[in-house]
């Protein structure tokens, strides 16, 4: 990597429309901070792109000066690849336009949009695409890794609703990829992460959703965990696609609908969302209340976009985070026992184990239809280590690693690439499973020098 001279930076600034920041500039430190506070890297230059032309200029500049490039969408990725040390960070957060065509139920979304930006624009027309469950997450990174959330059982992974992308490739060309243009590239970006270029526009299929949905939380004491989890496992196997139920076990935050003596104690939470007639949803979720003695619940009809923000207060930027994740096709009794064992020794009040339920439409797509191939994953478990002080790093990370190892025998194949940490480079091939070889060939065609390598990297082969 070459060292950047001031004259080079000045020349770049003169031609780049967005803001640029170098160490020492006001705003530089804020711009390099991402969701996970464990990532502390210092790019030589941060270029805040405002247009596809800016992205092309940044790519060409990095090539000319042999700079490592990192790409930031919403800055939420746990591995922290949005920020590099010493190179060029291309920050797409100023590119926030969403254009909705309500008649055709289509949306064009720029890569700096958060889920909240996309949901707000689509819900103005009673429409939505399946996205994740924390509204400050970036649409870009979430989509490129697969994407799943409350609507996925009904409408599939986020990528199952992606119709086309505009993408700047490693040679600085902007190309379009879709089912009938650069089909191999389109196959690869649907799960292949940031390996193939910088997406400057995503085109999505939308669906009628809400705008009011039945959704909320039902909370059980930890001593009924076995009963709740066993029945959750059975219930989620046969529930209709419109219904989604996720499980979280953690120490109770001070939620107003829980009695203060529950705050800080281990609990099991079922989070529900019904993407259909709320009255029908009420009937369907009624059995959940019989899974154990309910400590409290907060379920009702609310705007879908409000439910999409319900977890934001627990998932704010700036904490230290360490994740470990497995896919499961079934939740066996042994898997449940292991979850309960480790949920019983949470190392900090913010640590949690969650099981995101998918299946339904996500499982009806052929595993080789696109780069994301984990179509047998009906549950994605995330061991979410989260704490505030560096002094707690070792203890919290050790807990997550140990639980990950103990629950591995019950996991199915593959892993969700968007949940891998920076130390899991040796899991990437496993995560992609049968898709990896084809991805490596497409990488060689579009990025033979591995110019885009600050990502869950697929080596050109
Ligand atoms: C609190 C929280 C909740 C989450 N919940 C969910 C969930 O419910 N469902 C789910 O599926 N995932 C979820 N995730 C995971 C999320 O999908 C990933 O963290 C995702 O990578 C975030 O995207 P981003 O744009 O915010 O991240 P960034 O860190 O900005 O980007 C991640 C990577 O994507 C690539 N990238 C970003 N933008 C582009 C682009 N325009 N072109 C090419 N490459 C690009 C880069 O390699 C970058 O390093 C969650 C994450 C967090 C932190």
XYZ file of C-alpha atoms and ligand atoms in Angstrom:
514
model
C 0.000 0.000 0.000
C 1.377 3.439 -0.923
C 1.345 6.392 1.437
C -0.997 9.170 0.366
C 0.528 12.602 -0.265
C -1.387 15.787 0.551
C -1.320 16.773 -3.117
C -3.012 13.497 -4.079
C -5.760 14.072 -1.525
C -6.243 17.681 -2.670
C -6.543 16.536 -6.273
C -9.121 13.909 -5.261
C -11.121 16.453 -3.239
C -11.244 18.802 -6.193
C -13.096 16.204 -8.273
C -15.198 14.473 -5.590
C -18.635 15.938 -4.873
C -19.143 14.568 -1.335
C -17.245 15.425 1.832
C -13.808 14.033 2.535
C -12.182 13.623 5.928
C -8.587 12.930 6.974
C -7.227 12.311 10.505
C -7.492 15.504 12.530
C -10.509 16.870 10.635
C -13.612 17.732 12.657
C -16.014 14.824 12.232
C -13.285 12.303 11.305
C -13.589 10.335 14.551
C -17.360 10.245 14.390
C -17.260 9.086 10.759
C -14.960 6.156 11.510
C -17.083 4.891 14.409
C -19.476 2.107 13.588
C -22.108 0.167 15.528
C -19.657 -2.223 17.188
C -17.392 -0.235 19.538
C -14.792 -3.028 19.471
C -13.758 -1.782 16.028
C -11.296 1.110 16.243
C -9.635 1.696 12.882
C -8.199 4.827 11.271
C -8.575 5.196 7.501
C -6.130 7.532 5.743
C -9.087 9.091 3.948
C -12.853 8.897 4.369
C -14.770 9.730 1.183
C -18.509 10.315 1.715
C -19.949 9.513 -1.684
C -23.009 11.400 -2.865
C -23.478 9.731 -6.245
C -22.436 6.741 -8.349
C -19.920 9.070 -10.063
C -18.326 9.735 -6.664
C -18.087 5.990 -6.064
C -16.370 5.486 -9.434
C -13.884 8.280 -8.665
C -13.129 6.777 -5.254
C -12.562 3.305 -6.714
C -10.222 4.671 -9.402
C -8.336 6.747 -6.836
C -7.836 3.719 -4.575
C -6.617 1.632 -7.513
C -4.156 4.290 -8.620
C -2.707 4.627 -5.110
C -2.973 0.938 -4.235
C -5.123 1.683 -1.203
C -7.094 -0.890 0.691
C -10.778 -0.008 0.372
C -13.550 -0.464 2.904
C -17.192 0.203 2.109
C -19.686 1.527 4.640
C -23.439 1.215 4.218
C -25.218 1.409 7.593
C -22.047 0.556 9.555
C -23.724 -2.267 11.468
C -21.645 -5.233 10.475
C -20.232 -6.966 13.541
C -16.938 -7.764 11.782
C -16.311 -4.058 11.241
C -15.245 -4.319 7.615
C -16.850 -0.933 6.929
C -13.683 0.688 8.301
C -10.059 0.069 7.294
C -6.733 1.034 8.788
C -4.667 3.340 6.610
C -6.718 3.010 3.417
C -9.779 4.583 1.807
C -13.143 4.241 3.537
C -15.927 4.811 1.019
C -18.862 5.939 3.143
C -22.163 5.646 1.298
C -24.322 7.057 4.088
C -25.130 10.318 2.226
C -26.793 8.283 -0.577
C -30.243 7.963 0.988
C -32.810 8.270 -1.758
C -35.711 5.782 -1.922
C -37.978 5.915 -4.953
C -41.201 3.922 -4.685
C -43.440 3.059 -7.620
C -46.633 2.059 -5.765
C -48.436 0.882 -8.904
C -45.710 -1.568 -9.894
C -44.848 -2.236 -6.201
C -41.175 -1.509 -6.841
C -38.566 0.458 -4.911
C -35.163 1.796 -5.910
C -33.050 2.199 -2.804
C -29.702 3.937 -2.507
C -26.974 2.212 -0.458
C -26.831 4.692 2.439
C -30.405 3.952 3.478
C -31.191 2.370 6.802
C -34.066 -0.049 7.170
C -36.050 2.850 8.725
C -35.522 4.968 5.580
C -36.721 2.147 3.323
C -39.651 1.133 5.555
C -40.861 4.745 5.876
C -40.924 5.295 2.109
C -42.576 1.957 1.314
C -45.074 2.050 4.200
C -46.318 5.440 2.997
C -47.982 3.270 0.312
C -48.797 0.321 2.604
C -45.917 -1.649 1.107
C -42.742 -3.312 2.421
C -39.961 -5.752 1.590
C -38.681 -8.238 4.178
C -35.818 -6.575 6.094
C -34.182 -7.035 9.516
C -35.446 -6.244 13.003
C -33.324 -3.212 13.953
C -34.238 -0.129 11.986
C -30.808 1.531 12.133
C -29.206 -1.348 10.176
C -28.075 -0.557 6.623
C -30.133 -1.913 3.728
C -26.921 -2.477 1.736
C -24.960 -4.832 3.978
C -28.106 -6.643 5.128
C -29.245 -7.293 1.566
C -25.866 -8.361 0.191
C -25.540 -11.004 2.931
C -29.115 -12.327 2.549
C -31.378 -10.446 4.958
C -34.242 -11.814 7.022
C -36.808 -10.492 9.480
C -40.466 -10.565 10.476
C -41.787 -10.826 6.913
C -39.377 -13.487 5.676
C -41.595 -16.496 6.291
C -44.228 -14.871 4.082
C -42.067 -13.137 1.450
C -38.639 -14.783 1.704
C -35.160 -13.447 2.347
C -34.454 -9.828 1.418
C -32.480 -11.092 -1.597
C -35.466 -13.147 -2.765
C -37.089 -9.751 -3.390
C -34.100 -8.130 -5.077
C -34.724 -7.558 -8.790
C -31.599 -5.707 -9.892
C -28.558 -3.771 -8.717
C -26.421 -1.012 -10.189
C -22.876 -1.839 -9.163
C -19.420 -0.282 -9.574
C -16.945 -3.075 -10.225
C -13.243 -3.214 -9.326
C -12.234 -1.710 -12.700
C -14.365 1.376 -11.982
C -17.211 0.531 -14.400
C -20.841 0.870 -13.439
C -22.875 -2.123 -14.560
C -26.381 -3.385 -14.016
C -27.016 -6.920 -12.828
C -30.413 -8.624 -12.872
C -32.033 -11.865 -13.996
C -31.170 -11.028 -17.613
C -28.132 -8.699 -17.415
C -24.805 -9.930 -16.025
C -26.695 -12.887 -14.556
C -23.603 -14.372 -12.910
C -22.955 -11.140 -11.039
C -26.607 -10.965 -9.995
C -26.373 -14.547 -8.705
C -23.262 -13.619 -6.705
C -24.471 -10.395 -5.076
C -27.514 -12.175 -3.648
C -25.623 -13.449 -0.602
C -22.006 -12.906 -1.687
C -21.602 -9.737 0.400
C -19.396 -6.860 -0.708
C -17.020 -9.060 -2.703
C -18.075 -8.080 -6.211
C -18.264 -4.305 -6.263
C -20.016 -1.351 -4.701
C -23.768 -1.345 -5.172
C -25.064 2.161 -5.844
C -28.730 1.201 -6.238
C -30.923 -1.757 -5.234
C -34.238 -2.491 -6.943
C -36.767 -4.393 -4.809
C -40.140 -6.037 -5.230
C -42.564 -4.764 -2.578
C -45.645 -6.365 -1.027
C -48.728 -5.042 0.743
C -47.991 -5.056 4.500
C -50.049 -3.507 7.314
C -49.651 -0.615 7.729
C -51.012 -1.917 11.072
C -49.781 -5.312 12.259
C -50.393 -7.430 15.343
C -47.039 -7.603 17.079
C -45.309 -7.480 20.443
C -43.683 -9.399 23.261
C -44.787 -12.151 25.658
C -42.442 -12.626 28.617
C -41.935 -15.777 30.699
C -39.779 -16.484 33.757
C -36.545 -18.345 33.180
C -37.686 -21.310 35.274
C -40.225 -22.137 32.545
C -37.548 -21.965 29.817
C -37.667 -25.697 29.062
C -41.437 -25.676 28.618
C -41.420 -22.451 26.567
C -38.566 -23.435 24.267
C -39.843 -26.981 23.654
C -43.296 -25.708 22.738
C -41.799 -22.837 20.707
C -39.845 -25.448 18.697
C -43.002 -27.449 17.924
C -45.245 -24.439 17.323
C -42.878 -22.751 14.855
C -42.644 -25.927 12.759
C -46.276 -25.716 11.688
C -47.326 -22.065 12.044
C -48.609 -20.287 8.902
C -46.224 -18.145 6.841
C -47.930 -14.890 7.917
C -46.935 -15.530 11.525
C -43.443 -15.177 12.886
C -42.276 -15.878 16.437
C -38.700 -15.319 17.611
C -37.214 -16.308 20.957
C -34.853 -14.216 23.041
C -33.449 -15.173 26.411
C -31.635 -12.500 28.437
C -31.836 -10.492 31.648
C -35.000 -8.396 31.732
C -34.496 -4.784 30.695
C -36.640 -2.239 32.602
C -39.641 -2.657 30.311
C -42.635 -0.716 31.654
C -45.026 -3.657 31.320
C -42.844 -5.844 33.586
C -42.987 -5.587 37.347
C -39.804 -3.905 38.715
C -38.895 -7.049 40.669
C -38.474 -8.853 37.321
C -36.002 -6.265 35.966
C -32.483 -7.701 35.798
C -33.693 -11.328 36.163
C -33.315 -13.932 33.414
C -36.392 -14.167 31.229
C -37.557 -15.864 28.046
C -39.271 -13.610 25.522
C -41.379 -14.595 22.544
C -41.558 -11.780 19.994
C -44.492 -12.105 17.585
C -45.521 -10.473 14.347
C -48.523 -11.398 12.204
C -48.468 -10.029 8.658
C -52.177 -10.426 7.984
C -55.598 -9.699 9.504
C -54.914 -8.863 13.196
C -58.065 -10.677 14.358
C -56.819 -13.874 12.742
C -53.371 -13.274 14.251
C -54.885 -12.967 17.742
C -56.405 -16.442 17.405
C -53.143 -17.906 16.173
C -50.950 -16.502 18.939
C -53.345 -17.412 21.793
C -51.656 -20.810 22.443
C -48.301 -19.090 23.078
C -49.609 -17.787 26.400
C -49.980 -21.368 27.587
C -46.269 -22.155 27.129
C -45.544 -21.062 30.718
C -46.657 -18.637 33.420
C -46.715 -15.247 31.632
C -44.835 -12.527 33.551
C -46.095 -9.771 31.313
C -46.996 -9.023 27.722
C -47.159 -6.121 25.381
C -48.943 -7.304 22.236
C -51.257 -5.215 20.145
C -51.981 -3.691 16.774
C -49.417 -1.051 15.857
C -47.872 0.421 12.716
C -45.488 -2.027 11.068
C -42.809 0.690 10.912
C -43.104 1.184 14.721
C -42.685 -2.552 15.312
C -39.606 -2.434 13.064
C -38.115 0.032 15.590
C -39.209 -1.782 18.746
C -35.777 -3.300 19.427
C -33.752 -0.166 18.612
C -33.416 0.980 22.266
C -31.709 -2.317 23.177
C -29.413 -2.286 20.169
C -27.912 1.177 20.202
C -24.511 1.972 18.689
C -21.428 2.210 20.888
C -21.449 -0.955 23.038
C -18.837 -3.701 22.677
C -20.285 -6.641 20.784
C -19.149 -10.170 19.960
C -21.375 -12.614 18.103
C -21.417 -16.310 17.331
C -24.048 -17.898 15.146
C -25.389 -21.264 14.038
C -28.136 -22.300 11.649
C -30.580 -24.968 12.770
C -33.075 -26.840 10.632
C -34.760 -28.191 13.823
C -34.459 -27.267 17.479
C -33.699 -30.581 19.158
C -34.168 -31.254 22.880
C -30.371 -31.306 23.244
C -30.020 -27.915 21.521
C -32.686 -26.487 23.831
C -30.938 -27.870 26.935
C -27.655 -26.286 25.834
C -29.325 -22.926 25.189
C -30.895 -23.003 28.660
C -27.592 -23.990 30.279
C -25.750 -20.977 28.790
C -28.647 -18.552 29.146
C -28.411 -19.441 32.836
C -24.904 -17.971 33.011
C -25.117 -14.767 30.989
C -21.873 -12.858 31.646
C -23.368 -9.347 31.406
C -26.855 -7.774 31.645
C -26.918 -7.017 27.916
C -25.864 -10.460 26.629
C -28.572 -12.535 25.011
C -29.254 -15.619 22.960
C -31.811 -15.162 20.238
C -33.366 -17.485 17.753
C -34.676 -15.861 14.612
C -37.243 -18.071 12.947
C -37.272 -18.212 9.137
C -38.460 -21.134 7.000
C -41.735 -20.690 5.114
C -40.965 -18.893 1.854
C -37.204 -18.744 2.610
C -37.100 -22.548 2.364
C -38.961 -22.774 -0.968
C -36.154 -21.313 -3.065
C -33.645 -23.736 -4.619
C -30.324 -23.713 -2.697
C -28.395 -23.040 -5.922
C -30.675 -20.213 -7.135
C -28.287 -17.602 -5.745
C -25.176 -17.277 -3.559
C -27.120 -17.593 -0.296
C -27.682 -21.327 -0.085
C -28.797 -22.054 3.496
C -32.367 -22.897 2.507
C -32.593 -25.617 5.150
C -32.005 -23.066 7.928
C -35.347 -22.720 9.679
C -33.768 -20.990 12.670
C -30.766 -18.666 12.849
C -29.353 -18.528 16.349
C -27.204 -15.601 17.404
C -25.199 -15.657 20.590
C -25.112 -11.947 21.185
C -22.354 -10.943 23.571
C -22.813 -7.264 24.422
C -21.252 -5.212 27.206
C -19.819 -1.746 27.873
C -16.330 -1.970 29.328
C -13.169 -3.411 27.751
C -12.462 -5.021 31.125
C -15.362 -7.412 30.410
C -14.073 -8.471 26.954
C -12.429 -11.711 27.972
C -15.286 -13.010 30.124
C -18.050 -12.203 27.637
C -16.152 -13.506 24.613
C -15.265 -16.733 26.454
C -18.963 -17.312 27.269
C -20.004 -16.826 23.643
C -17.235 -19.070 22.299
C -17.938 -21.850 24.780
C -21.672 -21.864 24.083
C -21.002 -21.764 20.338
C -18.778 -24.861 20.616
C -21.249 -26.745 22.847
C -24.201 -26.056 20.526
C -22.316 -26.873 17.303
C -23.277 -30.595 17.210
C -26.965 -29.634 16.788
C -26.426 -27.074 14.000
C -27.224 -27.615 10.321
C -24.913 -26.702 7.431
C -23.761 -23.240 6.440
C -23.835 -20.043 8.473
C -25.309 -16.589 8.041
C -22.472 -14.538 6.579
C -23.843 -11.297 8.065
C -23.370 -12.614 11.599
C -19.687 -13.664 11.264
C -17.092 -11.766 13.269
C -13.717 -10.561 11.980
C -11.951 -13.648 13.381
C -14.099 -16.140 11.451
C -12.340 -16.038 8.060
C -11.932 -19.811 8.332
C -15.755 -20.221 8.439
C -16.480 -18.366 5.195
C -16.157 -21.391 2.922
C -18.319 -23.417 5.338
C -20.847 -20.565 5.522
C -21.305 -20.569 1.728
C -21.213 -24.344 1.467
C -21.785 -25.593 -2.091
C -21.972 -22.011 -3.449
C -18.378 -21.154 -2.561
C -16.668 -22.620 -5.632
C -18.942 -20.813 -8.073
C -18.565 -17.581 -6.072
C -14.761 -17.855 -6.261
C -14.989 -18.183 -10.065
C -17.270 -15.136 -10.381
C -14.940 -13.222 -8.050
C -12.050 -14.042 -10.416
C -14.023 -12.710 -13.382
C -15.121 -9.411 -11.761
C -12.348 -8.796 -9.210
C -9.273 -10.854 -10.158
C -6.884 -8.889 -7.903
C -9.182 -9.104 -4.856
C -9.431 -5.311 -4.782
C -12.573 -5.605 -2.615
C -11.185 -7.658 0.263
C -12.428 -5.837 3.405
C -15.426 -8.176 3.616
C -16.175 -11.817 4.355
C -13.671 -12.477 1.663
C -14.082 -14.911 -1.217
C -10.689 -15.468 -2.835
C -10.626 -15.254 -6.678
C -10.004 -18.756 -8.069
C -28.329 -4.669 15.936
C -28.307 -5.498 14.696
C -29.431 -6.195 14.311
C -29.412 -6.967 13.162
N -30.538 -7.649 12.798
C -30.542 -8.339 11.641
C -31.726 -8.970 11.184
O -32.773 -8.914 11.811
N -31.678 -9.642 10.012
C -30.554 -9.719 9.273
O -30.597 -10.320 8.206
N -29.418 -9.149 9.682
C -29.383 -8.461 10.842
N -28.232 -7.861 11.265
C -26.991 -8.111 10.539
C -26.843 -7.155 9.385
O -27.533 -7.681 8.286
C -25.356 -6.998 9.027
O -24.692 -6.461 10.127
C -25.169 -6.136 7.791
O -23.893 -6.351 7.285
C -25.360 -4.671 8.108
O -25.291 -3.888 6.955
P -24.766 -2.397 7.046
O -24.877 -1.800 5.700
O -25.403 -1.713 8.184
O -23.262 -2.659 7.469
P -21.847 -2.120 7.007
O -20.951 -2.488 8.143
O -21.883 -0.717 6.558
O -21.542 -3.001 5.770
C -21.248 -4.372 5.906
C -20.425 -4.828 4.747
O -21.254 -4.885 3.600
C -20.534 -4.463 2.463
N -21.245 -3.323 1.891
C -21.978 -2.391 2.531
N -22.546 -1.569 1.635
C -22.176 -2.004 0.411
C -22.452 -1.608 -0.921
N -23.265 -0.605 -1.199
N -21.888 -2.282 -1.930
C -21.079 -3.331 -1.690
N -20.779 -3.760 -0.457
C -21.325 -3.111 0.583
C -19.140 -4.149 2.899
O -18.320 -5.284 2.711
C -19.296 -3.888 4.373
O -18.142 -4.206 5.106
C -28.233 -7.057 12.387
C -27.103 -6.337 12.778
C -27.132 -5.570 13.912
C -25.897 -4.845 14.345
